[in-house]
Coordinates of C-alpha atoms and ligand atoms in Angstrom, one line a residue:
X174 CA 77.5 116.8 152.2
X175 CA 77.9 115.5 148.3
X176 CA 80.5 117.2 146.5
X177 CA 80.3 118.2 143.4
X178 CA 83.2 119.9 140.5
X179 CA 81.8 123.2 138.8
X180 CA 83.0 125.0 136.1
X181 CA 83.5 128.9 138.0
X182 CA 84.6 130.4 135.1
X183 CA 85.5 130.4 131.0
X184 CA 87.8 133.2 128.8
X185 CA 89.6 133.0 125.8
X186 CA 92.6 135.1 124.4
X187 CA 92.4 135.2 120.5
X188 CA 95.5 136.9 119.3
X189 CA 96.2 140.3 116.9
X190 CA 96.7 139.0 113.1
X191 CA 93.8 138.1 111.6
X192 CA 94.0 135.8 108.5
X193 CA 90.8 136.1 106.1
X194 CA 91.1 133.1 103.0
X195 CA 91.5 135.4 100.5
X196 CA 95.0 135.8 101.9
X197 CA 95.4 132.2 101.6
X198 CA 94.8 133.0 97.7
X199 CA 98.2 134.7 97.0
X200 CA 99.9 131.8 98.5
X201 CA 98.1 128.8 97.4
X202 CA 96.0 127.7 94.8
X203 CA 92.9 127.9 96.6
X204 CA 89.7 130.1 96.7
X205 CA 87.7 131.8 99.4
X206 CA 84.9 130.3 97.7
X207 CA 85.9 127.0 98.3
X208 CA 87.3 127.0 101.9
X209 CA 83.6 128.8 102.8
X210 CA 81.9 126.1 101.0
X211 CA 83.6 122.8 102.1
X212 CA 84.5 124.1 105.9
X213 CA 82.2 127.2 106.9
X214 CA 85.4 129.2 107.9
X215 CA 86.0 132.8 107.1
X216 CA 89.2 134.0 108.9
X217 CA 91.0 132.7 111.8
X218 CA 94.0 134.5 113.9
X219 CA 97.3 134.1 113.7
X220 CA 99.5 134.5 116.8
X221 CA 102.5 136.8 116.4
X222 CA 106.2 135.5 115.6
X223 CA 107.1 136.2 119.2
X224 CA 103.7 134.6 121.1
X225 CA 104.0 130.9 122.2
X226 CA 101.1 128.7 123.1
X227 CA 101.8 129.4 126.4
X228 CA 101.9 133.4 125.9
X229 CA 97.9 132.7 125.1
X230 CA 97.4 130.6 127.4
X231 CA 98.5 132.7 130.1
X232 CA 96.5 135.3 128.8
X233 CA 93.4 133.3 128.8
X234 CA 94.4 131.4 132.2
X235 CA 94.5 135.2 134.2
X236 CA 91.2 136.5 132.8
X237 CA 89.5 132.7 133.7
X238 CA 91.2 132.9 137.4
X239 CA 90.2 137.2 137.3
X240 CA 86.6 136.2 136.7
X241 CA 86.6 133.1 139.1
X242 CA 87.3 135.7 141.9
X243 CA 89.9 133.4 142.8
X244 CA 93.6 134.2 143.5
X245 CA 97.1 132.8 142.1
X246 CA 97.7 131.3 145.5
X247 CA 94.7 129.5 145.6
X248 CA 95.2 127.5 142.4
X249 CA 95.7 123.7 143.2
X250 CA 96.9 122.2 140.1
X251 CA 97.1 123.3 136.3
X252 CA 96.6 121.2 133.3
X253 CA 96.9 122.2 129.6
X254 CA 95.7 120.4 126.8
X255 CA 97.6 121.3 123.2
X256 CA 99.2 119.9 120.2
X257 CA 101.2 123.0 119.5
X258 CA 103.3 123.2 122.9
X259 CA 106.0 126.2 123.3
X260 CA 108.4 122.7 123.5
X261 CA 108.8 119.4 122.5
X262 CA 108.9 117.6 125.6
X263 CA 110.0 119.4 128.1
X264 CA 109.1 121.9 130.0
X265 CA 105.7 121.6 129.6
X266 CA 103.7 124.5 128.4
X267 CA 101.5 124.2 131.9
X268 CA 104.9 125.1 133.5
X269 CA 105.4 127.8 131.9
X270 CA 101.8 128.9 131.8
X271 CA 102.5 129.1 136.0
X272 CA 105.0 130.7 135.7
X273 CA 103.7 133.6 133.5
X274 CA 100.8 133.7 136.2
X275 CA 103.1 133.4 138.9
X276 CA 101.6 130.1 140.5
X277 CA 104.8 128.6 142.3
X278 CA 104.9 124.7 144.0
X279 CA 102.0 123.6 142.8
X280 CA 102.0 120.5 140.2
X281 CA 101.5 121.4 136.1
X282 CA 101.4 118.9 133.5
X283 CA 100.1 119.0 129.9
X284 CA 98.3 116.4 127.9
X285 CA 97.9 115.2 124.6
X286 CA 94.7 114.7 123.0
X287 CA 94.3 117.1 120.4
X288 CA 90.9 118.9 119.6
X289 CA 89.2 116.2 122.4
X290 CA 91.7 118.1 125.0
X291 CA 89.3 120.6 126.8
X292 CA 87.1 117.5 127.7
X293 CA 89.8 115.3 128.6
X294 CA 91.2 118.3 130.7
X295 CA 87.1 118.2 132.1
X296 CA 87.3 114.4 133.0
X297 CA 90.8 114.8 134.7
X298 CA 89.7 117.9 137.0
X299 CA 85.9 116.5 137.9
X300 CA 88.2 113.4 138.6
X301 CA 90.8 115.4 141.1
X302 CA 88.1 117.2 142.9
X303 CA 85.5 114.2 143.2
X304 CA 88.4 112.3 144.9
X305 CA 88.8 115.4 147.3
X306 CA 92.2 116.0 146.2
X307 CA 92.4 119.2 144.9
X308 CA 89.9 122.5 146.1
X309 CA 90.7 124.5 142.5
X310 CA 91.9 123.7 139.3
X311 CA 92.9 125.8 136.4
X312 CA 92.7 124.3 132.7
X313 CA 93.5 125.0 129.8
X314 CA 93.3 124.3 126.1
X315 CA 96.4 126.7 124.5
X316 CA 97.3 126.3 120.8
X317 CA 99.5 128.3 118.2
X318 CA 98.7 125.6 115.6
X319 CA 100.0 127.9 112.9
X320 CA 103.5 126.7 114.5
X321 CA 102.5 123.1 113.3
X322 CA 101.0 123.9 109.9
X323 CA 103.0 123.6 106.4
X324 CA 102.0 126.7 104.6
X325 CA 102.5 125.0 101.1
X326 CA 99.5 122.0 101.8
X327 CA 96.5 123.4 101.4
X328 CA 94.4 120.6 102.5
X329 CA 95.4 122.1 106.0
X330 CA 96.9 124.9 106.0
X331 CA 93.6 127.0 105.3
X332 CA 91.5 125.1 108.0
X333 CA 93.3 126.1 111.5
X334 CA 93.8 129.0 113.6
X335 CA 95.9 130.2 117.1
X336 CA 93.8 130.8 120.4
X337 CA 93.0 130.0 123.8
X338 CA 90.6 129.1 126.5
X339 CA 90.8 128.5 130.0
X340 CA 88.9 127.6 132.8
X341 CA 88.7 127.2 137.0
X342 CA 87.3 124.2 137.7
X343 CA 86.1 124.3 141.8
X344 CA 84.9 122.0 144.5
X345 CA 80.9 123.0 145.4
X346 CA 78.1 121.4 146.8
X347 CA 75.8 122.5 144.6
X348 CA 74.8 120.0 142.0
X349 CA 72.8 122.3 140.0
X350 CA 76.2 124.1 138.8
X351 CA 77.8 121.0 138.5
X352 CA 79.9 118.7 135.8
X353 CA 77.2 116.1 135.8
X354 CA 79.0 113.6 133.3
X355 CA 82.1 113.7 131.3
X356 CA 82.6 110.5 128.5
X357 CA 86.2 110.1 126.7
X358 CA 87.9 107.7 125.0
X359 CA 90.6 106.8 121.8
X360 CA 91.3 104.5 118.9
X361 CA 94.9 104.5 118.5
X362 CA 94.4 102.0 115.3
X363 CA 93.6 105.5 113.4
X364 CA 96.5 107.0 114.6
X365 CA 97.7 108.0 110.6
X366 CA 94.6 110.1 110.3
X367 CA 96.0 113.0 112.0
X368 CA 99.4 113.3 113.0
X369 CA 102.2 115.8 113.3
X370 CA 105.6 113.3 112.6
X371 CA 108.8 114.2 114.4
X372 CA 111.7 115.3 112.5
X373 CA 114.6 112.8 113.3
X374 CA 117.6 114.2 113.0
X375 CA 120.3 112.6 110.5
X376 CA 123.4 110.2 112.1
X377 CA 125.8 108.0 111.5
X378 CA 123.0 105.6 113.3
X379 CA 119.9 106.3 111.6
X380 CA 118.8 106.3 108.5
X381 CA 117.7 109.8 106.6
X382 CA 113.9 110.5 107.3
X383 CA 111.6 111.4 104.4
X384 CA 109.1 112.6 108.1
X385 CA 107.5 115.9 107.5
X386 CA 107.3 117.4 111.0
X387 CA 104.2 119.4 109.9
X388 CA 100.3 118.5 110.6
X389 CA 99.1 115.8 108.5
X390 CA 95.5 114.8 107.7
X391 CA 93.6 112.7 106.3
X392 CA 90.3 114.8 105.7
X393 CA 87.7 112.9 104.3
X394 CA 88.7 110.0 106.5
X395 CA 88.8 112.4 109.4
X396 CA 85.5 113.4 108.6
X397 CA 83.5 110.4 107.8
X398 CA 84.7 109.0 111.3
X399 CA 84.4 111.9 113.1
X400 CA 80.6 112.8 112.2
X401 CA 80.0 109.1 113.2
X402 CA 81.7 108.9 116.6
X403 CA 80.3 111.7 117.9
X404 CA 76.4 111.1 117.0
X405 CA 77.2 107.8 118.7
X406 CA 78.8 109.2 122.0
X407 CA 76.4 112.4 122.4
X408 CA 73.6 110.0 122.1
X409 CA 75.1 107.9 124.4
X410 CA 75.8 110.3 127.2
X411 CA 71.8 112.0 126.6
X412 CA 70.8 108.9 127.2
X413 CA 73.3 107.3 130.4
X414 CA 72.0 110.9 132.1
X415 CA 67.9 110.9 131.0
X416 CA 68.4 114.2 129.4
X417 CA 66.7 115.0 125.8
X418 CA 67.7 117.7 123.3
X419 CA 65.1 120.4 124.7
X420 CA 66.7 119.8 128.4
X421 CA 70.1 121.6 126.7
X422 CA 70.4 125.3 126.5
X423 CA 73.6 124.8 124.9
X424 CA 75.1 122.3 122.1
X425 CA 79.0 123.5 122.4
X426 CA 80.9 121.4 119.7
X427 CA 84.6 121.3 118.5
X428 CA 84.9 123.8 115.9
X429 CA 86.8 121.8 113.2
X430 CA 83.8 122.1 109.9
X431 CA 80.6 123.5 110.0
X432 CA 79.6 120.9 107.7
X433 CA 80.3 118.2 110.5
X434 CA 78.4 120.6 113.1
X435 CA 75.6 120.5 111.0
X436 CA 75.8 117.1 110.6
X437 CA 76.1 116.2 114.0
X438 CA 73.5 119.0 115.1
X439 CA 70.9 118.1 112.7
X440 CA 70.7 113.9 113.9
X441 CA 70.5 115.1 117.5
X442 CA 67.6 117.5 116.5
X443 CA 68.9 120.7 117.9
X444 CA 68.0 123.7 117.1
X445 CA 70.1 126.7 115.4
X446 CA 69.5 128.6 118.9
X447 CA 71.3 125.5 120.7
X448 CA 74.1 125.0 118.5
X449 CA 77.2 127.3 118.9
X450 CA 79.4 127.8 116.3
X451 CA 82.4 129.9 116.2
X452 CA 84.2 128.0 113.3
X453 CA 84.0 130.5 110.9
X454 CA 85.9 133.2 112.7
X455 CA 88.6 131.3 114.5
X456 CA 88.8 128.5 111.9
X457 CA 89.5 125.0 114.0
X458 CA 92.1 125.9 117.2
X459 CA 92.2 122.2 118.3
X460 CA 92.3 122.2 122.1
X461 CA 91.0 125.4 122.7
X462 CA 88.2 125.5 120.3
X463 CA 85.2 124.5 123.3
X464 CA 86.3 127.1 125.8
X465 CA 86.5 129.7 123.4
X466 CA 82.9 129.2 121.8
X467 CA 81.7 128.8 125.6
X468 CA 83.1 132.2 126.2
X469 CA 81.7 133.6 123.2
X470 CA 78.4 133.2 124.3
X471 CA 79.6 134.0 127.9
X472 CA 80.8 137.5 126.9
X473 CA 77.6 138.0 124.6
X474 CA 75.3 137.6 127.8
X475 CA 73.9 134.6 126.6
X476 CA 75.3 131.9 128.9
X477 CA 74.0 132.2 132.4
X478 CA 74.5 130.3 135.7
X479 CA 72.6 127.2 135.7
X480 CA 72.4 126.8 131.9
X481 CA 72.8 123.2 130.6
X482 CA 75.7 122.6 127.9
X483 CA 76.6 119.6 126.1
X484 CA 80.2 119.9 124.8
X485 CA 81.3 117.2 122.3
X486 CA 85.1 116.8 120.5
X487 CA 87.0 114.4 118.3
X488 CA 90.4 115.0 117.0
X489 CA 94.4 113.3 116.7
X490 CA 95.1 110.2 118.7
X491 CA 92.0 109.1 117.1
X492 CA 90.4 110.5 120.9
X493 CA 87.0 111.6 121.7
X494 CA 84.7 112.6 123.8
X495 CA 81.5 114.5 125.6
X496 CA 80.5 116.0 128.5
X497 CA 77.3 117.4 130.1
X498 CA 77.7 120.2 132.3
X499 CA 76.1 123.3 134.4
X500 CA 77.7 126.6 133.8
X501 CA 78.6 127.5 137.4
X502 CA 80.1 131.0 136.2
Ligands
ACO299 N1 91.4 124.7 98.2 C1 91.0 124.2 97.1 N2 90.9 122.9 96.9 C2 91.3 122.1 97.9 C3 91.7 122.6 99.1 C4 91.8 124.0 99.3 N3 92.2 124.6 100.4 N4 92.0 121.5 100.0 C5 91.7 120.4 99.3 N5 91.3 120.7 98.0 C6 90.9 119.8 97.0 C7 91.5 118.5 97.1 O1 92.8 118.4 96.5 C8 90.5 117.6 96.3 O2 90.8 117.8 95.0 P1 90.6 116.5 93.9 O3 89.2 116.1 94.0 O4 91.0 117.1 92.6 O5 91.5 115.4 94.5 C9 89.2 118.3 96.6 O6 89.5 119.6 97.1 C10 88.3 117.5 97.6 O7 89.2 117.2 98.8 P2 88.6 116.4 100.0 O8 89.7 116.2 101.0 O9 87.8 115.2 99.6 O10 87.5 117.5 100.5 P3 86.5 117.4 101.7 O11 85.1 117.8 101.2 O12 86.6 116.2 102.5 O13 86.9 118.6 102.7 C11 88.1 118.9 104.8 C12 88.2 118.6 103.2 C13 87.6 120.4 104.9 C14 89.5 118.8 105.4 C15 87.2 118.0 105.4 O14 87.5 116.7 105.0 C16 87.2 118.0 107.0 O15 86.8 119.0 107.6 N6 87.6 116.9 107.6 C17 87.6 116.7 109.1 C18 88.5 117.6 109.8 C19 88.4 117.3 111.3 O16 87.3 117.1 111.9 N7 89.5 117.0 112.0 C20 89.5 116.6 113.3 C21 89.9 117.6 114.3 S1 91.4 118.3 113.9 C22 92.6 117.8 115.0 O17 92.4 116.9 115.8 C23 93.9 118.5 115.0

């Protein structure tokens, strides 16, 4: 029999405080005006002084293993994509992601990919399962990017929010609910677009660092490259798989700019039904940004077993990617 790797189940956690841009006013010199204009985004959530990355992404990971019908014990392996992790290092937020779910000797690692994380985190389980090593895998895209963010930039400050999104990722021999394709790659030559530096620490050894160990970004850059890449590699994966825009019942991608959604949208010919966008109430919450528009239109009835999705990212590294895929919720 052909096995296959499904996608069982999607949820998000999006925390408490919610941040509209007029709050952004009193701190910055900036306007709501412009931050609706130039990015589509009307609040975003901040996580409280107290939640980690992996606080939401245990919250997400629970409802996503909850609505796979699955249980703790039957979780194979757990993988979280994030930028903001609870540590630098080590332990991994994954680990302590298990723990907060209680799944014990079973292996947890994190990656980092930035926004492209949730369909790295695809490749990796369709990957694991294909090669009949794992039944069930839990994934996870976690982020508490306000932990990264420098509150006196506003070039970035105003554009990202907290959240998380998680998914159970199954073996099945159905190929109608399956991951049918998954495309990712990187340019590490961009590296300087996006970047959050690392503090180093003053010594008798080093030299003093002039570092800032917040996000950096190089917008427009970011942008120009970023609308290109992923008309190129969304065309390129419709085509590899014979699918047309009409086949999809769902365009799902990263919510960093409506203005680049459009963009990207509009070249490929879908329709405003097709295209979800989420950006302008959660703002751009890097890894977790697909699963959390997927389970938007999961929890508004709209998505439906069997529905076709096309999810597309690009984000810090420079990394990219897409992926075609049935909902098999
Ligand atoms: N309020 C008011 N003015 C602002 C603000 C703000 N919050 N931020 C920047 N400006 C000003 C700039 O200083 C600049 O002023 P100047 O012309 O006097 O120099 C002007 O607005 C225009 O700035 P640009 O950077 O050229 O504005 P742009 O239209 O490019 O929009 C933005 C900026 C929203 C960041 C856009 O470039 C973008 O969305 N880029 C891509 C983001 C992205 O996709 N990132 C990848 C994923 S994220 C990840 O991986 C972590």
């Amino acid at each position: 029999m052909e096995r296959y790797a499904s996608l069982k189940s999607i949820a998000s956690y999006v925390p408490k405080r919610c941040v509209k841009n007029a709050d952004f006013e009193k701190i910055l010199d900036t306007s709501d005006t412009w931050i609706q204009k130039r990015t589509g985004i009307l609040e975003r959530y901040f996580a409280s002084d107290d939640q980690n990355s992996s606080d939401l992404g245990a919250e997400a990971g629970r409802i996503a293993l909850e609505r796979s019908g699955l249980q703790t014990k039957d979780i194979d392996l757990v993988m979280v994509a994030t930028l903001s992790p609870d540590y630098l290092g080590m332990p991994s937020t994954a680990c302590l992601i298990s723990a907060k779910l209680g799944i014990r000797d079973r292996p947890a690692f994190d990656i980092t990919t930035a926004c492209t994380g949730f369909i790295y985190l695809l490749s990796l389980a369709k990957a694991f399962i294909l090669s009949g090593t794992y039944e069930h895998i839990l994934i996870i895209g976690a982020e508490k990017v306000s932990s990264v963010l420098d509150f006196e930039d506003r070039s970035t400050c105003v554009l990202f929010g907290d959240g998380a999104g998680a998914a159970v990722v199954s073996a099945s021999c159905d190929k109608k609910n399956s991951i049918v394709d998954v495309h990712i790659s990187s340019d590490g030559t961009y590296c300087d677009l996006l970047s959050t530096p690392r503090v180093v620490r003053q010594s008798h050894f080093l030299k003093q660092s002039s570092l800032s160990p917040y996000l950096q970004m190089k917008g427009n850059e970011t942008f120009k490259l970023g609308v290109k890449t992923l008309a190129n590699d969304v065309e390129k994966i419709m085509k590899k798989n014979n699918v047309s825009s009409e086949d999809i019942d769902f365009f799902i991608p990263h919510q960093a700019n409506l203005r680049i959604i459009s963009a990207v949208g509009e070249q490929l010919n879908f329709s405003s039904e097709q295209v979800v966008i989420t950006v302008q109430k959660y703002g751009n919450t890097s890894a977790a940004s697909i699963p959390m528009a997927m389970n938007d239109i999961y929890e508004s009835g709209k998505l439906k077993n069997g529905d076709l999705m096309l999810l597309d990212a690009f984000g810090g590294g420079v990394t990219w990617g897409s992926a075609l895929l049935y909902f098999g919720g």
